[in-house]
Coordinates of C-alpha atoms in Angstrom, one line a residue:
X158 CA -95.6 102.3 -19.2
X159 CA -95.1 98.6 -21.0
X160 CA -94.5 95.9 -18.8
X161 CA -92.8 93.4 -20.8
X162 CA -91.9 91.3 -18.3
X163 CA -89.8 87.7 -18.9
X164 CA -91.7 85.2 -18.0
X165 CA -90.2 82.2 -19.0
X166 CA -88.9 80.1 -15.7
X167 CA -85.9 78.7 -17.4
X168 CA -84.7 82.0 -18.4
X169 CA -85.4 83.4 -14.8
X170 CA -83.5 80.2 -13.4
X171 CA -80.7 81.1 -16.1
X172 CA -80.1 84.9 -15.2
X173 CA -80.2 83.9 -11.5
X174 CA -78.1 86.7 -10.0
X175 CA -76.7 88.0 -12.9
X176 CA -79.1 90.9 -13.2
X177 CA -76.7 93.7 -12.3
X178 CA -74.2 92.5 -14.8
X179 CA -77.5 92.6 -17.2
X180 CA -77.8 95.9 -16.3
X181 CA -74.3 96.9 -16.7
X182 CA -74.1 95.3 -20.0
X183 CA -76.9 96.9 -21.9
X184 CA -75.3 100.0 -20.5
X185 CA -72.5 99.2 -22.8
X186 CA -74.5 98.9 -26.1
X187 CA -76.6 101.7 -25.6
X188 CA -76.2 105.1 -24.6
X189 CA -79.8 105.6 -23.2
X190 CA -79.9 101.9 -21.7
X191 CA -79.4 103.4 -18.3
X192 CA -82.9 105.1 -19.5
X193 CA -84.5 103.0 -21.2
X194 CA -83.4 99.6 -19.1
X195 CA -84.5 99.6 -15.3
X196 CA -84.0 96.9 -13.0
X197 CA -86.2 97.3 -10.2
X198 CA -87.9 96.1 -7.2
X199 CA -91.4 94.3 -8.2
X200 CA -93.8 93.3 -5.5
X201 CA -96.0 90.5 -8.1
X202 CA -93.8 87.7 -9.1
X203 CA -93.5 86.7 -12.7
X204 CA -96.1 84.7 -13.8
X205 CA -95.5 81.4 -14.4
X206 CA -92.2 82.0 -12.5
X207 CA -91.2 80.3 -9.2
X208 CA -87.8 81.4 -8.7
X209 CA -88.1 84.7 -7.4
X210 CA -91.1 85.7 -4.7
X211 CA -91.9 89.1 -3.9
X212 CA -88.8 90.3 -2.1
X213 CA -86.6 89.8 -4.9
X214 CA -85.4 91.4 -7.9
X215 CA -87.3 91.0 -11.4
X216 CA -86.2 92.5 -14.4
X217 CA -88.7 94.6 -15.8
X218 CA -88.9 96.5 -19.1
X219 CA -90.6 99.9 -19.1
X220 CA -90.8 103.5 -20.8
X221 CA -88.8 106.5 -19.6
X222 CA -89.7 110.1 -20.0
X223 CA -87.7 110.0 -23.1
X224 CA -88.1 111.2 -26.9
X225 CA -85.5 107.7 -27.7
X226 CA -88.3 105.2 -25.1
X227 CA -89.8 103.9 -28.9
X228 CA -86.1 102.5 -28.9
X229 CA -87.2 99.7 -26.8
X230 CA -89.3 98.1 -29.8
X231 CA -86.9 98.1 -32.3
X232 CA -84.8 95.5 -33.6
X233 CA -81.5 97.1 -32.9
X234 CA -82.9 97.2 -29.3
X235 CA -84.2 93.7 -29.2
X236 CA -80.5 92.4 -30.6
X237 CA -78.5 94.3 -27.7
X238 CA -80.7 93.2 -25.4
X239 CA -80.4 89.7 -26.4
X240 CA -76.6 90.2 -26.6
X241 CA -76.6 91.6 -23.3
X242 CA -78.6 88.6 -21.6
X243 CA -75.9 86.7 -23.1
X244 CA -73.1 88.7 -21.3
X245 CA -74.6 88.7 -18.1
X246 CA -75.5 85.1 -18.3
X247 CA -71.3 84.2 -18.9
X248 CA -70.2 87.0 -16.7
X249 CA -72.5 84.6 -13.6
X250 CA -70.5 81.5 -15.0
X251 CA -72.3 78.5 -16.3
X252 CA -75.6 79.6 -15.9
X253 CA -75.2 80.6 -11.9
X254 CA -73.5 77.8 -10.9
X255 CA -70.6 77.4 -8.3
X256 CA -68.4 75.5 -6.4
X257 CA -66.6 75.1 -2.9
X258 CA -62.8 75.0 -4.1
X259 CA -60.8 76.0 -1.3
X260 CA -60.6 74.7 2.1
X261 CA -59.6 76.6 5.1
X262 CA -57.5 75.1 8.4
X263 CA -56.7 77.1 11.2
X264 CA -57.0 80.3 9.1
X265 CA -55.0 79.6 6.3
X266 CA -56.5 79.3 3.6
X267 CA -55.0 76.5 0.7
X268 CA -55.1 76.8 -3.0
X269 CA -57.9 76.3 -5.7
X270 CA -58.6 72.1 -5.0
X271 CA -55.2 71.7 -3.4
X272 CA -56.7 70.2 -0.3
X273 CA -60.6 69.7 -2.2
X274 CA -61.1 67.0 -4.7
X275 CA -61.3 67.9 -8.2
X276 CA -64.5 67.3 -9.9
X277 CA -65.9 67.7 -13.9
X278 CA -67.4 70.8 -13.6
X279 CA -69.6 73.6 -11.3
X280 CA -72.8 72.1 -12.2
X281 CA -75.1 70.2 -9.2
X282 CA -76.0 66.8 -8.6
X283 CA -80.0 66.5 -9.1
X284 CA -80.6 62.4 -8.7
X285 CA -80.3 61.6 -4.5
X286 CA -79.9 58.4 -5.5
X287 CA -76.6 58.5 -7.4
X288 CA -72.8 57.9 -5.9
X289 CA -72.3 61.3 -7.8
X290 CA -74.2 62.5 -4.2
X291 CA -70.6 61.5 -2.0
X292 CA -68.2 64.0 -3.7
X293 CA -69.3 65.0 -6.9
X294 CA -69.5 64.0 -10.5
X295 CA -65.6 62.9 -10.8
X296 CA -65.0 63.3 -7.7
X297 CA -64.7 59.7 -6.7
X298 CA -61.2 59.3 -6.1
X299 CA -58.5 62.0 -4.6
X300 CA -55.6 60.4 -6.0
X301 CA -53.8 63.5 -7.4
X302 CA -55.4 65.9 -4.5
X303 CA -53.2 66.5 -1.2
X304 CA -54.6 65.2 2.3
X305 CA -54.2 68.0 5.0
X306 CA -53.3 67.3 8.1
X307 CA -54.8 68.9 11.6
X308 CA -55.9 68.2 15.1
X309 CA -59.2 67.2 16.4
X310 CA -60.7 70.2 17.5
X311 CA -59.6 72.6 14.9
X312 CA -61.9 75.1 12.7
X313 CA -62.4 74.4 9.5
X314 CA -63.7 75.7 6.3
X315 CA -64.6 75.9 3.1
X316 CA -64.4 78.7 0.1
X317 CA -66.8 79.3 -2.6
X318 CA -66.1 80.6 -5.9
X319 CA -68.6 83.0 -6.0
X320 CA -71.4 83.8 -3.7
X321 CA -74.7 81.9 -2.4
X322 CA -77.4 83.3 -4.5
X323 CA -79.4 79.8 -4.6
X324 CA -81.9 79.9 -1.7
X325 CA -81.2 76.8 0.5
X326 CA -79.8 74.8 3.3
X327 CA -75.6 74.0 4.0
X328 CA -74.5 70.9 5.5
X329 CA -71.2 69.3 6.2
X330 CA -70.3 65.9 6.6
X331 CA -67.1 63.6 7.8
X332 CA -66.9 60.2 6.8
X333 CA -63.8 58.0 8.5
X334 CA -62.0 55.9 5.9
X335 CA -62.2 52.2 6.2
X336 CA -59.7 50.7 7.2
X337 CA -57.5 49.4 4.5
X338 CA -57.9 52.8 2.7
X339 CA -56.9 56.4 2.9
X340 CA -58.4 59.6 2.7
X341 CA -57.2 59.8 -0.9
X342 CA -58.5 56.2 -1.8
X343 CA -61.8 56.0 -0.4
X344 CA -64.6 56.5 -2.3
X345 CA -67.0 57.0 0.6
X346 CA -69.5 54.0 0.2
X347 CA -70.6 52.6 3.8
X348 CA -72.3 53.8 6.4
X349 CA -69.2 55.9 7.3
X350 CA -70.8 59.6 7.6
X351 CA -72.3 61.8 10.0
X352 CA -72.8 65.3 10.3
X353 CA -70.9 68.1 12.5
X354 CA -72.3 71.1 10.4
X355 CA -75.3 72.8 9.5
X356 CA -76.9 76.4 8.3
X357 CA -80.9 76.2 8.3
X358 CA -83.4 79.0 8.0
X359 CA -84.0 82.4 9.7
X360 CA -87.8 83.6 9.8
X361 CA -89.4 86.9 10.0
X362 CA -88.7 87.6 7.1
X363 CA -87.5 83.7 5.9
X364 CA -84.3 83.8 4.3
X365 CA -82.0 80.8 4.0
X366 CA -78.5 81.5 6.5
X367 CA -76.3 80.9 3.8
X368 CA -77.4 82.7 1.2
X369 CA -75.2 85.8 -0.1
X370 CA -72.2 84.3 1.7
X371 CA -69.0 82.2 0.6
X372 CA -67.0 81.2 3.2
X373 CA -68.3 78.5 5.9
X374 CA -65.9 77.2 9.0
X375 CA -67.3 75.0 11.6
X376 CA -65.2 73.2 14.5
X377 CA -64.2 69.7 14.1
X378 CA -65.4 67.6 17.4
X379 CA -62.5 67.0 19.6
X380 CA -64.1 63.5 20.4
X381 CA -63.8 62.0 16.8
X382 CA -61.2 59.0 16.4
X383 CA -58.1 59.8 14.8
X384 CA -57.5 59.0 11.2
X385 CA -58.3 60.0 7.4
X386 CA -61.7 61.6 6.5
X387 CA -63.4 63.3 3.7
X388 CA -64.8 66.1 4.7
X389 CA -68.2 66.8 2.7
X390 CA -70.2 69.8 1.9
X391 CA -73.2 70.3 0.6
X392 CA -76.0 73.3 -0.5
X393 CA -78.6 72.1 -1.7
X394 CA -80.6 75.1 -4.4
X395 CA -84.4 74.9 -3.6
X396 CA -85.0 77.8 -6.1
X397 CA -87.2 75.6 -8.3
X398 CA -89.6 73.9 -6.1
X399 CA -89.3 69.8 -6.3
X400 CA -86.2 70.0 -8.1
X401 CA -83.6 70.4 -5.2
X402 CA -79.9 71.0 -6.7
X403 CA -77.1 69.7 -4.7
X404 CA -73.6 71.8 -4.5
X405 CA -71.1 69.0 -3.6
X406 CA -67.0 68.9 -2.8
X407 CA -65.2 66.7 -0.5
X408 CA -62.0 67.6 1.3
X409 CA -59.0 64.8 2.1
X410 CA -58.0 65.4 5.7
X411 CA -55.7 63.6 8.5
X412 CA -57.0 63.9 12.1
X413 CA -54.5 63.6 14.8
X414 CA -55.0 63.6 18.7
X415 CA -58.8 62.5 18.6
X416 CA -60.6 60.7 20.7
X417 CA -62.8 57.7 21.1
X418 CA -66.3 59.0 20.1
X419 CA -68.3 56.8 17.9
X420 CA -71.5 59.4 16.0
X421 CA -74.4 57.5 14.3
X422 CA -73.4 57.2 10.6
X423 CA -75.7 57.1 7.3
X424 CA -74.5 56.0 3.7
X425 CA -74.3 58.5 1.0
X426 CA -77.0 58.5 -1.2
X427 CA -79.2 56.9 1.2
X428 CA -79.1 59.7 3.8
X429 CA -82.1 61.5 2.3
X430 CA -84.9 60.8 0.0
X431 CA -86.2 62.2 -3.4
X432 CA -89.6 63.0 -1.2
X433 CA -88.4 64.5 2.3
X434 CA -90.3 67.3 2.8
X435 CA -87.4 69.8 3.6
X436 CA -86.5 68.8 0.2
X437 CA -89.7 68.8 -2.0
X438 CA -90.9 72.4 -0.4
X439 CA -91.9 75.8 -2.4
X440 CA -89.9 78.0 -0.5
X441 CA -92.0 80.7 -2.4
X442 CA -95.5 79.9 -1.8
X443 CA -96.1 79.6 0.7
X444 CA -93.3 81.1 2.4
X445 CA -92.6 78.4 5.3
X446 CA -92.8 79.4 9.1
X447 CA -90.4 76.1 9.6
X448 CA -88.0 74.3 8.1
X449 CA -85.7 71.1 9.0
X450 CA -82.4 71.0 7.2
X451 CA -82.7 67.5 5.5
X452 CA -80.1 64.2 6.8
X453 CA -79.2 63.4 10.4
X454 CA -78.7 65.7 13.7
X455 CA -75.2 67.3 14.2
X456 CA -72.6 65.2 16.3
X457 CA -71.1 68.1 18.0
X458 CA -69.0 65.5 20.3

């Protein structure tokens, strides 16, 4: 049997979760790609590959009992395969990439960044350090976005365009708008932000809580003062160890009937740094037995 695996950690990074659709695409070019094409559980990671540890899936060429298995070293073969790589890598959407565009109050669920600000594209933030950190790259002002309205207390949430599939922790974060500004206007410098969500780890076997999912509600605290918030969320891709990615979208929201609570507050960037641990960590190797989701405790109220 040949075992031509890809080894190439950029590629591996690339495909992501798109290895169904890689299947289902050489399908289409080839009659015996179902044979010769299998995508299959292997217990060694890739070498030279971080991304996936021995629970997951890596592609992996091999022979079938067929007369047609000297396809696989062919040209014609290489060139679908190629062109099906390509497909499955656009079918995933820039590269596996996402985005929390819809927000959730009370169980109803708004439109595609009706309620969320609108930001350049899907891709993370990578630099702790930047203001891209508060809402995104172009997502510093919510002038054209609508500001929802609810109650203190109410249950909240936030849509993703597609699924988890990037191993790592979720967070979400309210910051109160100065006064003098709005939840449209504010840009969310200060020390204005604390956090009243968070998904960590499970252990035995580890597995991040949010992965494979794409809806996330939390309750807001009754105790917070009324007024205009963003609302934050972050998950943060750990799937390349020391390179943490950041999945970022702010929400414009009105509080009404709070209270008179006052949470500790951080600044965003400044809540973590480029060398927490939680954030530096090879969550493959070895496979942690803890893990603290990085930034403050939750205010719960």
């Amino acid at each position: 049997m040949a075992d031509n695996r890809i080894t190439d950690p950029g590629l591996w990074q690339r495909i992501g979760h798109s290895r169904y659709n890689l299947f289902k695409s050489i399908s289409r070019f080839d009659e015996d790609g179902p044979r010769l094409l299998s995508v299959a559980i292997d217990r060694q990671k890739p070498e030279g590959c971080q991304m996936f540890p021995s629970i997951e899936v890596s592609l992996l060429l091999h022979y079938k009992s067929s007369p047609q298995a000297h396809l696989l070293s062919t040209p014609s073969f290489k060139m679908k395969f190629s062109i099906a790589i390509a497909l499955a890598l656009s079918a995933n959407g820039a590269f596996g990439h996402y985005i929390f565009n819809k927000l959730i109050v009370n169980g109803v669920t708004g439109g595609a960044f009706s309620n969320i600000r609108s930001v350049s594209s899907n891709s993370p933030v990578e630099d702790v350090s930047s203001t891209n950190m508060r809402c995104n790259v172009g997502g510093a002002s919510g002038s054209s976005t609508t500001t929802t309205t609810f109650p203190a207390g109410s249950t909240i949430g936030f849509v993703l365009d597609n699924t988890i599939y990037h191993p790592g922790p979720l967070a979400v974060y309210m910051g109160k708008a100065p006064s003098g500004t709005t939840a449209a206007s504010w840009d969310g410098s200060g020390a204005n932000w604390f956090k009243v969500y968070e998904m960590g780890a499970d252990f035995n076997p580890f597995k991040f809580q949010s992965m494979d999912k794409s809806t996330f509600t939390f309750t807001v605290p009754k105790t917070i003062p009324s007024g205009d918030y963003l609302i934050r969320i972050e998950q943060i891709g750990l799937h390349v160890a020391g390179a943490p990615q950041y999945y970022i979208s702010c929400a414009q929201a009105t509080v009404t009937g709070g209270g008179n609570a006052q949470p500790s507050k951080v600044s965003i960037p400044g809540y973590v740094t480029k060398d927490d641990p939680s954030l530096t960590v090879n969550i493959w190797n070895p496979v942690p037995t803890a893990y603290k989701v990085p930034g403050p405790a939750v205010f719960s109220g």
